Tab-separated table of C-alpha atoms in Angstrom:
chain	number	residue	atom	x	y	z
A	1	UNK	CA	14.352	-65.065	-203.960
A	2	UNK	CA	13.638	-68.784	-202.369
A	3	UNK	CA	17.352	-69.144	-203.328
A	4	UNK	CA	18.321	-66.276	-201.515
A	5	UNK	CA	16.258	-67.096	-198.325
A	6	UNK	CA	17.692	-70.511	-198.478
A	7	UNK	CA	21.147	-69.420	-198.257
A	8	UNK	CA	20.339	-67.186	-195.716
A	9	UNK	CA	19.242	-69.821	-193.182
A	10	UNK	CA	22.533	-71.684	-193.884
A	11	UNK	CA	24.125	-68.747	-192.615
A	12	UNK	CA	22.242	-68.437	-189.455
A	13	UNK	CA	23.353	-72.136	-189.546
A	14	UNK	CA	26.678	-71.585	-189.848
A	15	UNK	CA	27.200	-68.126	-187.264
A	16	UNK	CA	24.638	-69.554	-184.191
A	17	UNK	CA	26.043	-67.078	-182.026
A	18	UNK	CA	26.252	-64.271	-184.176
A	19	UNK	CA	22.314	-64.649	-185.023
A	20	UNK	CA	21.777	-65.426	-181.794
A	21	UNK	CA	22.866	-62.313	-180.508
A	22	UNK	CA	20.976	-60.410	-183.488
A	23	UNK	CA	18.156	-61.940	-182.635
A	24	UNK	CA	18.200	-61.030	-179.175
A	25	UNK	CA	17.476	-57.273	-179.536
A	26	UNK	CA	14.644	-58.066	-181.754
A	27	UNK	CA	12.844	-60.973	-179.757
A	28	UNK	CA	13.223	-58.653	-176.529
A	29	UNK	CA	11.469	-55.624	-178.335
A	30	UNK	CA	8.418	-57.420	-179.830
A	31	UNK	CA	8.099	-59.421	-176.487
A	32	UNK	CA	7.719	-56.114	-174.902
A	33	UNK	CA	4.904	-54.757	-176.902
A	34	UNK	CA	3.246	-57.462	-177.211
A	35	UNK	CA	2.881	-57.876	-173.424
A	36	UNK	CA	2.299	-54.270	-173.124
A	37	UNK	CA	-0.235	-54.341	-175.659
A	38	UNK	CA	-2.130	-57.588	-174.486
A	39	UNK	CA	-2.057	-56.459	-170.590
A	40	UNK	CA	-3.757	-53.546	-171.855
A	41	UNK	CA	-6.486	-55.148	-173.966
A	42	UNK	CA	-6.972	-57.235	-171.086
A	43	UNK	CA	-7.761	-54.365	-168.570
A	44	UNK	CA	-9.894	-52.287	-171.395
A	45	UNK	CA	-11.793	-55.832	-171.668
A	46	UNK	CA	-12.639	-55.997	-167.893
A	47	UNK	CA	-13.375	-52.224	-167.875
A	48	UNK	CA	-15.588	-52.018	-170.588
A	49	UNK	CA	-17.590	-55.362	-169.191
A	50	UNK	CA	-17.580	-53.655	-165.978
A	51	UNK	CA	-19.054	-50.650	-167.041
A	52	UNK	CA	-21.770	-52.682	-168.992
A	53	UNK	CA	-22.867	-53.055	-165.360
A	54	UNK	CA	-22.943	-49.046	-164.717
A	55	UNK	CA	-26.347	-48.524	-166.800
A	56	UNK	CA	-24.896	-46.156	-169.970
A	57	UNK	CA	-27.895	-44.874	-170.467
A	58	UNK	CA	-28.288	-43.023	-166.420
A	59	UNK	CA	-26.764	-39.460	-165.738
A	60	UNK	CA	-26.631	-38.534	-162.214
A	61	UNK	CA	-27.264	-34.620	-161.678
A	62	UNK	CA	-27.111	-32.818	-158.253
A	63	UNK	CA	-27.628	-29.685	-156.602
A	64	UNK	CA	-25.394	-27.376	-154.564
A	65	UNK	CA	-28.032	-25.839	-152.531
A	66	UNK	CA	-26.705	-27.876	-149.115
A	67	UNK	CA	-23.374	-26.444	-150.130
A	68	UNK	CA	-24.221	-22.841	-150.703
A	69	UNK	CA	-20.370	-21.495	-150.747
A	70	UNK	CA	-19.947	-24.121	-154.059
A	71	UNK	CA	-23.164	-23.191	-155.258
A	72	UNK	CA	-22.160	-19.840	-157.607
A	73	UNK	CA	-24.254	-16.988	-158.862
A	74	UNK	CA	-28.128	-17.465	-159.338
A	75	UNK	CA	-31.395	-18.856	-157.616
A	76	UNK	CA	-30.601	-22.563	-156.142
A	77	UNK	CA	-32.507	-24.916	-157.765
A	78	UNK	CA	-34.829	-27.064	-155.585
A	79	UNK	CA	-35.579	-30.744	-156.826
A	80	UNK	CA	-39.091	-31.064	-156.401
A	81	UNK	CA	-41.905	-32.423	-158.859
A	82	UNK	CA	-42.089	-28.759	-160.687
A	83	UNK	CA	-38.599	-29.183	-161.815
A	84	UNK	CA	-38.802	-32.715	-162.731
A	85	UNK	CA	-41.845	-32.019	-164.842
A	86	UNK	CA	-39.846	-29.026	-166.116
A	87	UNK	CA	-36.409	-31.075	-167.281
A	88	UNK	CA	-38.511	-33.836	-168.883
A	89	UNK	CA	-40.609	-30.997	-171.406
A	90	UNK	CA	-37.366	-29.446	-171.912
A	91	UNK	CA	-35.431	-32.534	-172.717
A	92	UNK	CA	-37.536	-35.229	-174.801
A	93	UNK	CA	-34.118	-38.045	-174.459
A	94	UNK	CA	-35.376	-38.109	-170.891
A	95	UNK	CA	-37.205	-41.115	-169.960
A	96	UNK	CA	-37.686	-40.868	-166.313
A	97	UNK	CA	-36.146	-38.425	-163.549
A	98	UNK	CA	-35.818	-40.826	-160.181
A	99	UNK	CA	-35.577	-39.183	-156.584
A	100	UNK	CA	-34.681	-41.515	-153.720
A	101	UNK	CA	-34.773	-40.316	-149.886
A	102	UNK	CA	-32.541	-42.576	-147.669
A	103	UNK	CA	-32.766	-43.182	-144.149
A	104	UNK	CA	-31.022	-45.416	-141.269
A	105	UNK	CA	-32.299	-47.870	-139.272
A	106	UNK	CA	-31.589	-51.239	-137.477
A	107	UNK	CA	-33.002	-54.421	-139.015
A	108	UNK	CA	-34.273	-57.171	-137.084
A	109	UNK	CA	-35.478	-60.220	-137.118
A	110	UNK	CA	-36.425	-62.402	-134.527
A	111	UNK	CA	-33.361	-62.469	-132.713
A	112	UNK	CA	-31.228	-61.563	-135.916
A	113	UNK	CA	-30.216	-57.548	-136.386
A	114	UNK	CA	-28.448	-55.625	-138.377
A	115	UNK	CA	-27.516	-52.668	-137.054
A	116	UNK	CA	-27.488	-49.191	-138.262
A	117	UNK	CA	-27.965	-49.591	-142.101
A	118	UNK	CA	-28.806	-46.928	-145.531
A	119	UNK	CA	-32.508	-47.828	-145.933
A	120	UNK	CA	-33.392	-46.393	-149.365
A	121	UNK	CA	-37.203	-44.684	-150.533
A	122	UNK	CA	-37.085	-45.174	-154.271
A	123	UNK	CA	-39.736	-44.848	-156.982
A	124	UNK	CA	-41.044	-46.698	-159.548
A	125	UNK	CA	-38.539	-48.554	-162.250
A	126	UNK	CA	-35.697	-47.194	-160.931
A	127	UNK	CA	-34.320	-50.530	-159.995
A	128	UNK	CA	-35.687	-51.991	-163.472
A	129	UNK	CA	-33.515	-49.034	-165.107
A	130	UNK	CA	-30.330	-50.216	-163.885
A	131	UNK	CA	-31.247	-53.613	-165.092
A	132	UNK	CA	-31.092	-54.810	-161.103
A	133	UNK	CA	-31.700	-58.755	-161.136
A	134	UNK	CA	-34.472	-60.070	-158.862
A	135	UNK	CA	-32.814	-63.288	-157.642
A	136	UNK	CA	-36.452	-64.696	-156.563
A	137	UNK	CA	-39.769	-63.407	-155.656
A	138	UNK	CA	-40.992	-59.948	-157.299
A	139	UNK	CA	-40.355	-56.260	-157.617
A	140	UNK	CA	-42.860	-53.027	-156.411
A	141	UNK	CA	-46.185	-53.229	-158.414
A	142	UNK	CA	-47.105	-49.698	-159.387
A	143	UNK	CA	-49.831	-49.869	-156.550
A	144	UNK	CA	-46.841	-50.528	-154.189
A	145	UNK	CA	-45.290	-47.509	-154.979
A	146	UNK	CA	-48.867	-45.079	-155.147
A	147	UNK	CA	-49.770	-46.176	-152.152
A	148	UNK	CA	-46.566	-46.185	-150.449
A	149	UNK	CA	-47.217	-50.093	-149.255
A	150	UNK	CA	-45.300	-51.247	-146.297
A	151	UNK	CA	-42.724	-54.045	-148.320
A	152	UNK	CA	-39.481	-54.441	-148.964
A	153	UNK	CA	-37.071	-55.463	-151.376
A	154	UNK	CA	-33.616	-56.856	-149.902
A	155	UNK	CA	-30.076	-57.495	-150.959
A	156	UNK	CA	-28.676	-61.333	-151.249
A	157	UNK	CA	-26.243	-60.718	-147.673
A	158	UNK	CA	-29.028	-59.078	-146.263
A	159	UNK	CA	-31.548	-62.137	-146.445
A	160	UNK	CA	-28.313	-64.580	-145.737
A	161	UNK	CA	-27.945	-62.288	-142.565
A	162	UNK	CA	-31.633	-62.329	-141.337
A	163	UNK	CA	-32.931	-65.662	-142.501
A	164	UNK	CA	-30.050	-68.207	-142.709
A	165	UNK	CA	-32.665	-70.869	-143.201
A	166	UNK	CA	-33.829	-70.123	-146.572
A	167	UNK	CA	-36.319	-68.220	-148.432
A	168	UNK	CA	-36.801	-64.362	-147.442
A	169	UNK	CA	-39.477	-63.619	-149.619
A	170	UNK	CA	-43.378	-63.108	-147.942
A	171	UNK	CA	-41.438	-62.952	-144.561
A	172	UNK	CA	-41.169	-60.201	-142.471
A	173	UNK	CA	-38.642	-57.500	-141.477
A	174	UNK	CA	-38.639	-54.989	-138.122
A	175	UNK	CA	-37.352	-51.499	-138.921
A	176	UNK	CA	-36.470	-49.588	-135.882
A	177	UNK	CA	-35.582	-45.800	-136.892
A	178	UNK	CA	-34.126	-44.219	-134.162
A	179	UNK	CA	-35.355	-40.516	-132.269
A	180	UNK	CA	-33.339	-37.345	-132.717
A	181	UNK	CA	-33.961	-37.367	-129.226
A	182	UNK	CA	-32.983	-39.862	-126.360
A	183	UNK	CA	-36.067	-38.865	-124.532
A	184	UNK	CA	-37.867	-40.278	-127.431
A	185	UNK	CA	-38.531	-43.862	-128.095
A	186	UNK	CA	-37.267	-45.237	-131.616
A	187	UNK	CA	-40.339	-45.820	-134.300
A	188	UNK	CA	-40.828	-49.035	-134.895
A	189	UNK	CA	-42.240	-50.155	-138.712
A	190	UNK	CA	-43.400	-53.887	-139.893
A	191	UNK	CA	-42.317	-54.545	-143.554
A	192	UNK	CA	-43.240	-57.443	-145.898
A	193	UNK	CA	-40.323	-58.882	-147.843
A	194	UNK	CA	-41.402	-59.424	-151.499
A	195	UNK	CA	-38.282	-59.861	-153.238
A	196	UNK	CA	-34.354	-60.626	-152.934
A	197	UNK	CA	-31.792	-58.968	-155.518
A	198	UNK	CA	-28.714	-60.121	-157.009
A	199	UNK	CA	-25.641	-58.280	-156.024
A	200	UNK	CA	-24.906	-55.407	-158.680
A	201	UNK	CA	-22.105	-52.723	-157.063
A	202	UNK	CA	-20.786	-49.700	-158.575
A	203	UNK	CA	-20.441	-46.470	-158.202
A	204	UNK	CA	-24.259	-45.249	-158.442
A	205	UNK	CA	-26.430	-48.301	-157.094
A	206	UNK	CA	-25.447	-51.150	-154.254
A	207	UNK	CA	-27.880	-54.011	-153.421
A	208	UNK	CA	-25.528	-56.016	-151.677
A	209	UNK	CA	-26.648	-55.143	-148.729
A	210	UNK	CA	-29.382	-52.768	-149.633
A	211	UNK	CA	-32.947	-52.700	-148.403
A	212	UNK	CA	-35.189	-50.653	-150.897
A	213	UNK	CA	-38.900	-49.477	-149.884
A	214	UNK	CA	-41.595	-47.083	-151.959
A	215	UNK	CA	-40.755	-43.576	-151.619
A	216	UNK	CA	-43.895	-42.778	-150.470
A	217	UNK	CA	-43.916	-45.065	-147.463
A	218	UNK	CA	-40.565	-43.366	-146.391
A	219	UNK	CA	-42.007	-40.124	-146.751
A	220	UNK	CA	-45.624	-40.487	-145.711
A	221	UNK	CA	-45.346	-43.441	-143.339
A	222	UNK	CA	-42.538	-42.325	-141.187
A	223	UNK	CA	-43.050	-38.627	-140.301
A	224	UNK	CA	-39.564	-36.418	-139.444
A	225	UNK	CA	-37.653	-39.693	-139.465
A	226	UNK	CA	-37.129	-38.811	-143.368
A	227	UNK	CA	-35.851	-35.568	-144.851
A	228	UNK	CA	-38.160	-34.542	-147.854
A	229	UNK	CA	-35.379	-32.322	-148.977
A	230	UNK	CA	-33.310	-34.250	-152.203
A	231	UNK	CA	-29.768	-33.144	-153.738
A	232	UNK	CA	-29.456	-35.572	-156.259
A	233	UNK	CA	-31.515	-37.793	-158.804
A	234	UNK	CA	-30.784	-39.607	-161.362
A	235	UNK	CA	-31.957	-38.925	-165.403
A	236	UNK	CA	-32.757	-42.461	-167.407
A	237	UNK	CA	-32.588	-41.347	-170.917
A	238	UNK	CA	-33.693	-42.767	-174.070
A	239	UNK	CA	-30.718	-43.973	-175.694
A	240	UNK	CA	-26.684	-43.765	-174.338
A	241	UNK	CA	-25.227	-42.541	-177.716
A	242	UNK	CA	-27.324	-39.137	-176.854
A	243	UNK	CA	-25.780	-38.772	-173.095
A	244	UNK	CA	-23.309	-36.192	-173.986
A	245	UNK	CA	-25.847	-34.391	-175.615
A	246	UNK	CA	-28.298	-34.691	-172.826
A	247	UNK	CA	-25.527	-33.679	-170.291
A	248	UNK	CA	-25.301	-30.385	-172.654
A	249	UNK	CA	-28.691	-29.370	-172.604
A	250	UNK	CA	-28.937	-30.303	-168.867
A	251	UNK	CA	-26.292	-27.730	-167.698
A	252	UNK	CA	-28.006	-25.114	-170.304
A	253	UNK	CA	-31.247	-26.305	-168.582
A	254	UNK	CA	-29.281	-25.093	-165.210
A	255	UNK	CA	-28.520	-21.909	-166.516
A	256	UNK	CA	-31.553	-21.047	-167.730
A	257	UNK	CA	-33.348	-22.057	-164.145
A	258	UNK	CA	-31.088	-20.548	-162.187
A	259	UNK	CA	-30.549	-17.645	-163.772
A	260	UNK	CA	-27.359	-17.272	-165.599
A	261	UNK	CA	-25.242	-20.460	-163.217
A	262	UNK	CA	-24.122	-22.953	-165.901
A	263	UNK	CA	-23.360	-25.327	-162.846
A	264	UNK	CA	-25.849	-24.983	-160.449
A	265	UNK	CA	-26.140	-28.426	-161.066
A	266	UNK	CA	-23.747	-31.089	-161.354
A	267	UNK	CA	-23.565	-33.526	-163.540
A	268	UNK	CA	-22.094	-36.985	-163.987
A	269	UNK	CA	-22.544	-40.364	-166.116
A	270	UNK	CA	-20.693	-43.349	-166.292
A	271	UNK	CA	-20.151	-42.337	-169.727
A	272	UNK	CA	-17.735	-39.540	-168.306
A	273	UNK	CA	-15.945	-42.150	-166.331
A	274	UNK	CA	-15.464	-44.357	-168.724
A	275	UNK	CA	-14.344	-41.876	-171.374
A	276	UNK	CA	-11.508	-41.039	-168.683
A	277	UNK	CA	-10.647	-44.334	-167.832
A	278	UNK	CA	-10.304	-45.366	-171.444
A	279	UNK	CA	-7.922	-41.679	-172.664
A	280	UNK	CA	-5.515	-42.871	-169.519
A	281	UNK	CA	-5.910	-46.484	-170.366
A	282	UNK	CA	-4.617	-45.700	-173.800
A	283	UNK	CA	-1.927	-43.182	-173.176
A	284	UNK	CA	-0.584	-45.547	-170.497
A	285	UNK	CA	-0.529	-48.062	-173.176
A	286	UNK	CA	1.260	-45.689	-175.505
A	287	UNK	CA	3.750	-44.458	-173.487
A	288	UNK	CA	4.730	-48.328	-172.781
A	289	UNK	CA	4.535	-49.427	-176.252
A	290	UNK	CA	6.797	-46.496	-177.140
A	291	UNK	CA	9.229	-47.290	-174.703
A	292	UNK	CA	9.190	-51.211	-175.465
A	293	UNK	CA	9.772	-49.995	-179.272
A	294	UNK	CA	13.060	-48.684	-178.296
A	295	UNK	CA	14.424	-52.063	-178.093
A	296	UNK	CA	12.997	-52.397	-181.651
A	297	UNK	CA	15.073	-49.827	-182.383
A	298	UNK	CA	18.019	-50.956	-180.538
A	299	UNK	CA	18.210	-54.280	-182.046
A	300	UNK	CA	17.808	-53.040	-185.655
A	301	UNK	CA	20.465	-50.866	-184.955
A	302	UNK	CA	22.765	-53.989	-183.792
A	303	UNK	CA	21.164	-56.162	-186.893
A	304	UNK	CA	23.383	-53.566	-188.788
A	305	UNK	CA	26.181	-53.718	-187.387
A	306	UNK	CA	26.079	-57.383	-187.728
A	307	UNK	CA	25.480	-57.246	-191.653
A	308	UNK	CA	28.185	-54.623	-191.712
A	309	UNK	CA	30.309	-57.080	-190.287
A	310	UNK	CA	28.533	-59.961	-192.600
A	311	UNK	CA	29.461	-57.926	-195.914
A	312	UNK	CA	33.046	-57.792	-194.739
A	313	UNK	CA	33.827	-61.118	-194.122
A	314	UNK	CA	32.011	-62.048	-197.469
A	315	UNK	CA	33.807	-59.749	-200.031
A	316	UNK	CA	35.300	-62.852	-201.221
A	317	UNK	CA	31.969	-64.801	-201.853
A	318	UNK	CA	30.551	-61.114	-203.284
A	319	UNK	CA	33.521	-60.683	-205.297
A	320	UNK	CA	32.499	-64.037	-207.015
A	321	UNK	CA	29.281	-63.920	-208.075
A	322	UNK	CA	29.737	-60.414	-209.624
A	323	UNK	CA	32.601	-62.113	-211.477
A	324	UNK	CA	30.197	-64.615	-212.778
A	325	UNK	CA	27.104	-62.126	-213.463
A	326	UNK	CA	25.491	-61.175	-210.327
A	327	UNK	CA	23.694	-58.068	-210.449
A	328	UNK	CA	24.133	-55.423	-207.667
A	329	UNK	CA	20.734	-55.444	-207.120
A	330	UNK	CA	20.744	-59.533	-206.733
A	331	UNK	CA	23.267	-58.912	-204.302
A	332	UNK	CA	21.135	-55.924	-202.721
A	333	UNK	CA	18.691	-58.293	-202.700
A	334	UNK	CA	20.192	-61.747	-200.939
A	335	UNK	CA	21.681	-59.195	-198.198
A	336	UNK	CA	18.182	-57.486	-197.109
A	337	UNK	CA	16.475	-60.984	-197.169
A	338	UNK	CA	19.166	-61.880	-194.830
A	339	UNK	CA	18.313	-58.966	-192.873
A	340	UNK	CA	14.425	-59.384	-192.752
A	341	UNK	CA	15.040	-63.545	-192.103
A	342	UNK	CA	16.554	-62.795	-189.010
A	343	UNK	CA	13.764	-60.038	-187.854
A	344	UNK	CA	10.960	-62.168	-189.011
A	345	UNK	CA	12.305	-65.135	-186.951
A	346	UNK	CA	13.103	-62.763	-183.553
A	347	UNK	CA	9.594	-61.304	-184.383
A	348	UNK	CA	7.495	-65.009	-184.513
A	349	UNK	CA	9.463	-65.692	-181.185
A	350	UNK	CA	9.009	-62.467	-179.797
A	351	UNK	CA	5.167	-62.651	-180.308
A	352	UNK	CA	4.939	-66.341	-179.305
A	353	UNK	CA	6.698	-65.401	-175.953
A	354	UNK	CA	5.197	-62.358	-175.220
A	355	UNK	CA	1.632	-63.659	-175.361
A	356	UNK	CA	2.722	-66.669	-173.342
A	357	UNK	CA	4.260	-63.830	-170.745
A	358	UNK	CA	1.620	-61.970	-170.741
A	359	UNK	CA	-1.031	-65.033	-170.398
A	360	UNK	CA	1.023	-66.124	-167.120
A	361	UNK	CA	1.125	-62.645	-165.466
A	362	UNK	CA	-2.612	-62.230	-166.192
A	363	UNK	CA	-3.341	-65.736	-164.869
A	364	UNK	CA	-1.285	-65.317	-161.645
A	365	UNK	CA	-1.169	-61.311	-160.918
A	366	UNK	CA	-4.303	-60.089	-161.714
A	367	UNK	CA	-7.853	-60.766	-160.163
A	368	UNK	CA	-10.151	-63.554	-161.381
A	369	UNK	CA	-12.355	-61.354	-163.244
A	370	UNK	CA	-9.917	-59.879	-165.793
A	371	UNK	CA	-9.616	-62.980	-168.365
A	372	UNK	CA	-6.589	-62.575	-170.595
A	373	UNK	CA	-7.282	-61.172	-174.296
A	374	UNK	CA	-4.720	-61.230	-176.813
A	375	UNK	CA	-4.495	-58.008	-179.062
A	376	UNK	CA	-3.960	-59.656	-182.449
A	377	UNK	CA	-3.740	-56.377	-183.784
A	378	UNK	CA	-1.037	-55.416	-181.636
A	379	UNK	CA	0.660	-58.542	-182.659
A	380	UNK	CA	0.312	-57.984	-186.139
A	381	UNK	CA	1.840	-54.702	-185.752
A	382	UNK	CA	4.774	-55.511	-183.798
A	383	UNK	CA	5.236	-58.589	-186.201
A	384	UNK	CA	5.204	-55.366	-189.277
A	385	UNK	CA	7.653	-53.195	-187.327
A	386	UNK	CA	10.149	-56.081	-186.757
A	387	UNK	CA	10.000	-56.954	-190.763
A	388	UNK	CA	10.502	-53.224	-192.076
A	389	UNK	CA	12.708	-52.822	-189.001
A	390	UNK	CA	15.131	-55.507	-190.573
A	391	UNK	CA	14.738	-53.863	-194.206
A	392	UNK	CA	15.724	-50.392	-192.925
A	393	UNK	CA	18.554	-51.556	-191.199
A	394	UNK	CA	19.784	-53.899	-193.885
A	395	UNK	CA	19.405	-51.157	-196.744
A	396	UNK	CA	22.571	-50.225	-195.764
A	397	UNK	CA	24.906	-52.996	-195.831
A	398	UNK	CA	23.448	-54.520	-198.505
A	399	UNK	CA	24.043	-51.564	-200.501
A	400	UNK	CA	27.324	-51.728	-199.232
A	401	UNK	CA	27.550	-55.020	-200.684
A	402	UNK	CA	26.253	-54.515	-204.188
A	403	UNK	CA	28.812	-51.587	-204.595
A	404	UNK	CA	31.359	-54.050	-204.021
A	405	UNK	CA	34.129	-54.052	-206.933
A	406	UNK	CA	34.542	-57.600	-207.699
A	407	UNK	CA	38.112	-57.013	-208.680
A	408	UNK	CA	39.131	-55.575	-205.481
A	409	UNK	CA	37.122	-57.916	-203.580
A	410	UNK	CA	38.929	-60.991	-204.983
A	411	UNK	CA	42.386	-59.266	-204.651
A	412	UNK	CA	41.860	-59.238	-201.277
């Protein structure tokens, strides 16, 4: 067999342009999936490291009663602490059911402001449970939050904004809510900044440029500037391998409450947005692997015609060593390694180049956060395909060859 594989690279020797062009079809398919497959593994990297961020183990539910024409069939279901009490008997994965009450108001201070901004009443550990990073200084004490104390807790461009010097924290902040009516003057509230947070933004939290108080101060401290009234909140639960679970019992929860409406409450993780990102991710993937496997297929097809060509020019040589005691399955044998040679050679270039493609367009197309990720699996795949691609296709003509009659093949 090292014979055999030995003679055939003094053939590709010998016919450079012949195994050149055999090559070609093969180098150009495993190139193709193996960019396909590493661009993908790439983005599914980023994704899943960005939904690290999204707190797995939060469901966000909501209720149609603003939106009574979406709301269906049954009683609407008021968020209040009766039904929070309620979900977390019914469901024991539930940790905590938060309620937040935004408002808007200008910031100012000194001469610094920031005008109309989402100033958020939130209660206790609900920053804690999506693992928000204090930057410096400290977040609500539970007294904070009982007594509804008059602090605050900023976002990172929020303190650059208002105090460009340095150091927010034990500094204060000027809140002025405007009136619902011009004839009245805008409420004016004095807050104590305790702590600055890191950015984290996605799709359910944003301290960028938040500014976070207790719930109770928004509610008790700032009469009719806050609605009471809340259409969402957010479920922490005990463990994210139980969300789907939890997002069952929650909509049977619904049903039950509202009296026979399955969806008089929404509900939405970022384990539902994930799942979806990752089915399209890998059908996307699938559908380009696929069509970068035609090539395989293409060039396996043309590595036979080449060896169908090979076996006729070589009767002679065939004719030969049957006449001094070649088998036909030596001969089978010599022409498939032949065969595979060349499609494990186009398949260790095609995987060398397509990670080196697919390293460049990650490096210079995509943003700074996706890091390039090789998908060695992919590779070894592709590299597998290529080999048994070059057996199938050489089965054939090296057949062909060991059928040879060695008397007519050295007549002619």
């Amino acid at each position: 067999m090292f014979e055999d594989f030995i003679n055939a690279l003094h053939n590709f020797r010998t016919n450079k342009m012949r195994t050149l062009l055999s090559l070609l079809g093969i180098v150009i398919g495993v190139t193709s999936v193996i960019i396909v497959t590493s661009l993908a593994s790439s983005l599914s990297n980023s994704m899943i490291k960005e939904f690290e961020e999204f707190s797995m183990d939060i469901i966000n539910i909501g209720t149609q009663a603003d939106n009574p024409e979406f709301a269906g069939e049954g009683k609407i279901i008021k968020f209040d602490e009766a039904f929070r009490k309620k979900l977390m008997q019914k469901i024991p994965e539930i940790k905590h059911v938060f309620y937040s009450n935004t408002f808007q108001a200008s910031i100012i201070r000194n001469d610094l402001r920031i005008e109309i901004s989402d100033i958020e009443g939130i209660e206790a550990e609900r920053l804690e449970s999506h693992r928000v990073v204090m930057d410096y200084g400290s977040f609500f004490s539970s007294s904070d939050y009982s007594t509804g104390a008059e602090k605050a807790i900023i976002g990172e461009r929020i303190a650059f904004q208002l105090f460009p010097e340095g150091r927010a924290v034990g500094k204060f902040i000027t809140l002025q809510i405007p009136s619902s009516s011009e004839k009245s003057p805008p409420l004016i509230v004095r807050l104590q900044v305790i702590g600055v947070v890191k950015p984290k933004n996605t799709w359910v939290i944003r301290t960028s440029d938040a500014v976070f108080v207790p719930r109770k101060f928004a509610l008790s401290r700032l009469p009719g500037k806050v609605s009471e009234a809340v259409w969402a909140a957010e479920v922490a639960i005990s463990d994210p391998k139980v969300s789907s679970k939890v997002e069952v019992k929650i909509q049977d929860f619904s049903e039950e409450l509202s009296g026979g409406n399955r969806f008089a409450l929404w509900v939405y993780s970022a384990r539902q947005q994930f799942e979806q990102m990752t089915k399209i991710t890998g059908m996307v993937s699938l559908v380009l692997s696929a069509i970068a496997g035609i090539s395989l297929l293409v060039g396996g097809i043309g590595i036979m015609n080449i060896m169908l060509v090979t076996v006729t020019e070589r009767r002679r040589e065939i004719g030969i060593r049957k006449a001094l005691g070649a088998t036909g399955g030596a001969i089978r044998m010599q022409f498939l390694i032949e065969s595979a040679s060349l499609t494990l050679t186009g398949g260790l270039i095609g995987i060398v180049l397509g990670l080196l493609i697919s390293k460049l367009i990650v490096n210079v197309f995509f943003p700074p956060e996706i890091i390039f990720l090789p998908n060695f699996s992919g590779s070894l795949i592709a590299f597998s395909v290529s080999v048994c691609t070059g057996i199938f296709f050489g089965l054939h003509p090296a057949i062909k060859a060991a059928r040879l009659d060695p008397v007519l093949a050295l007549a002619e």
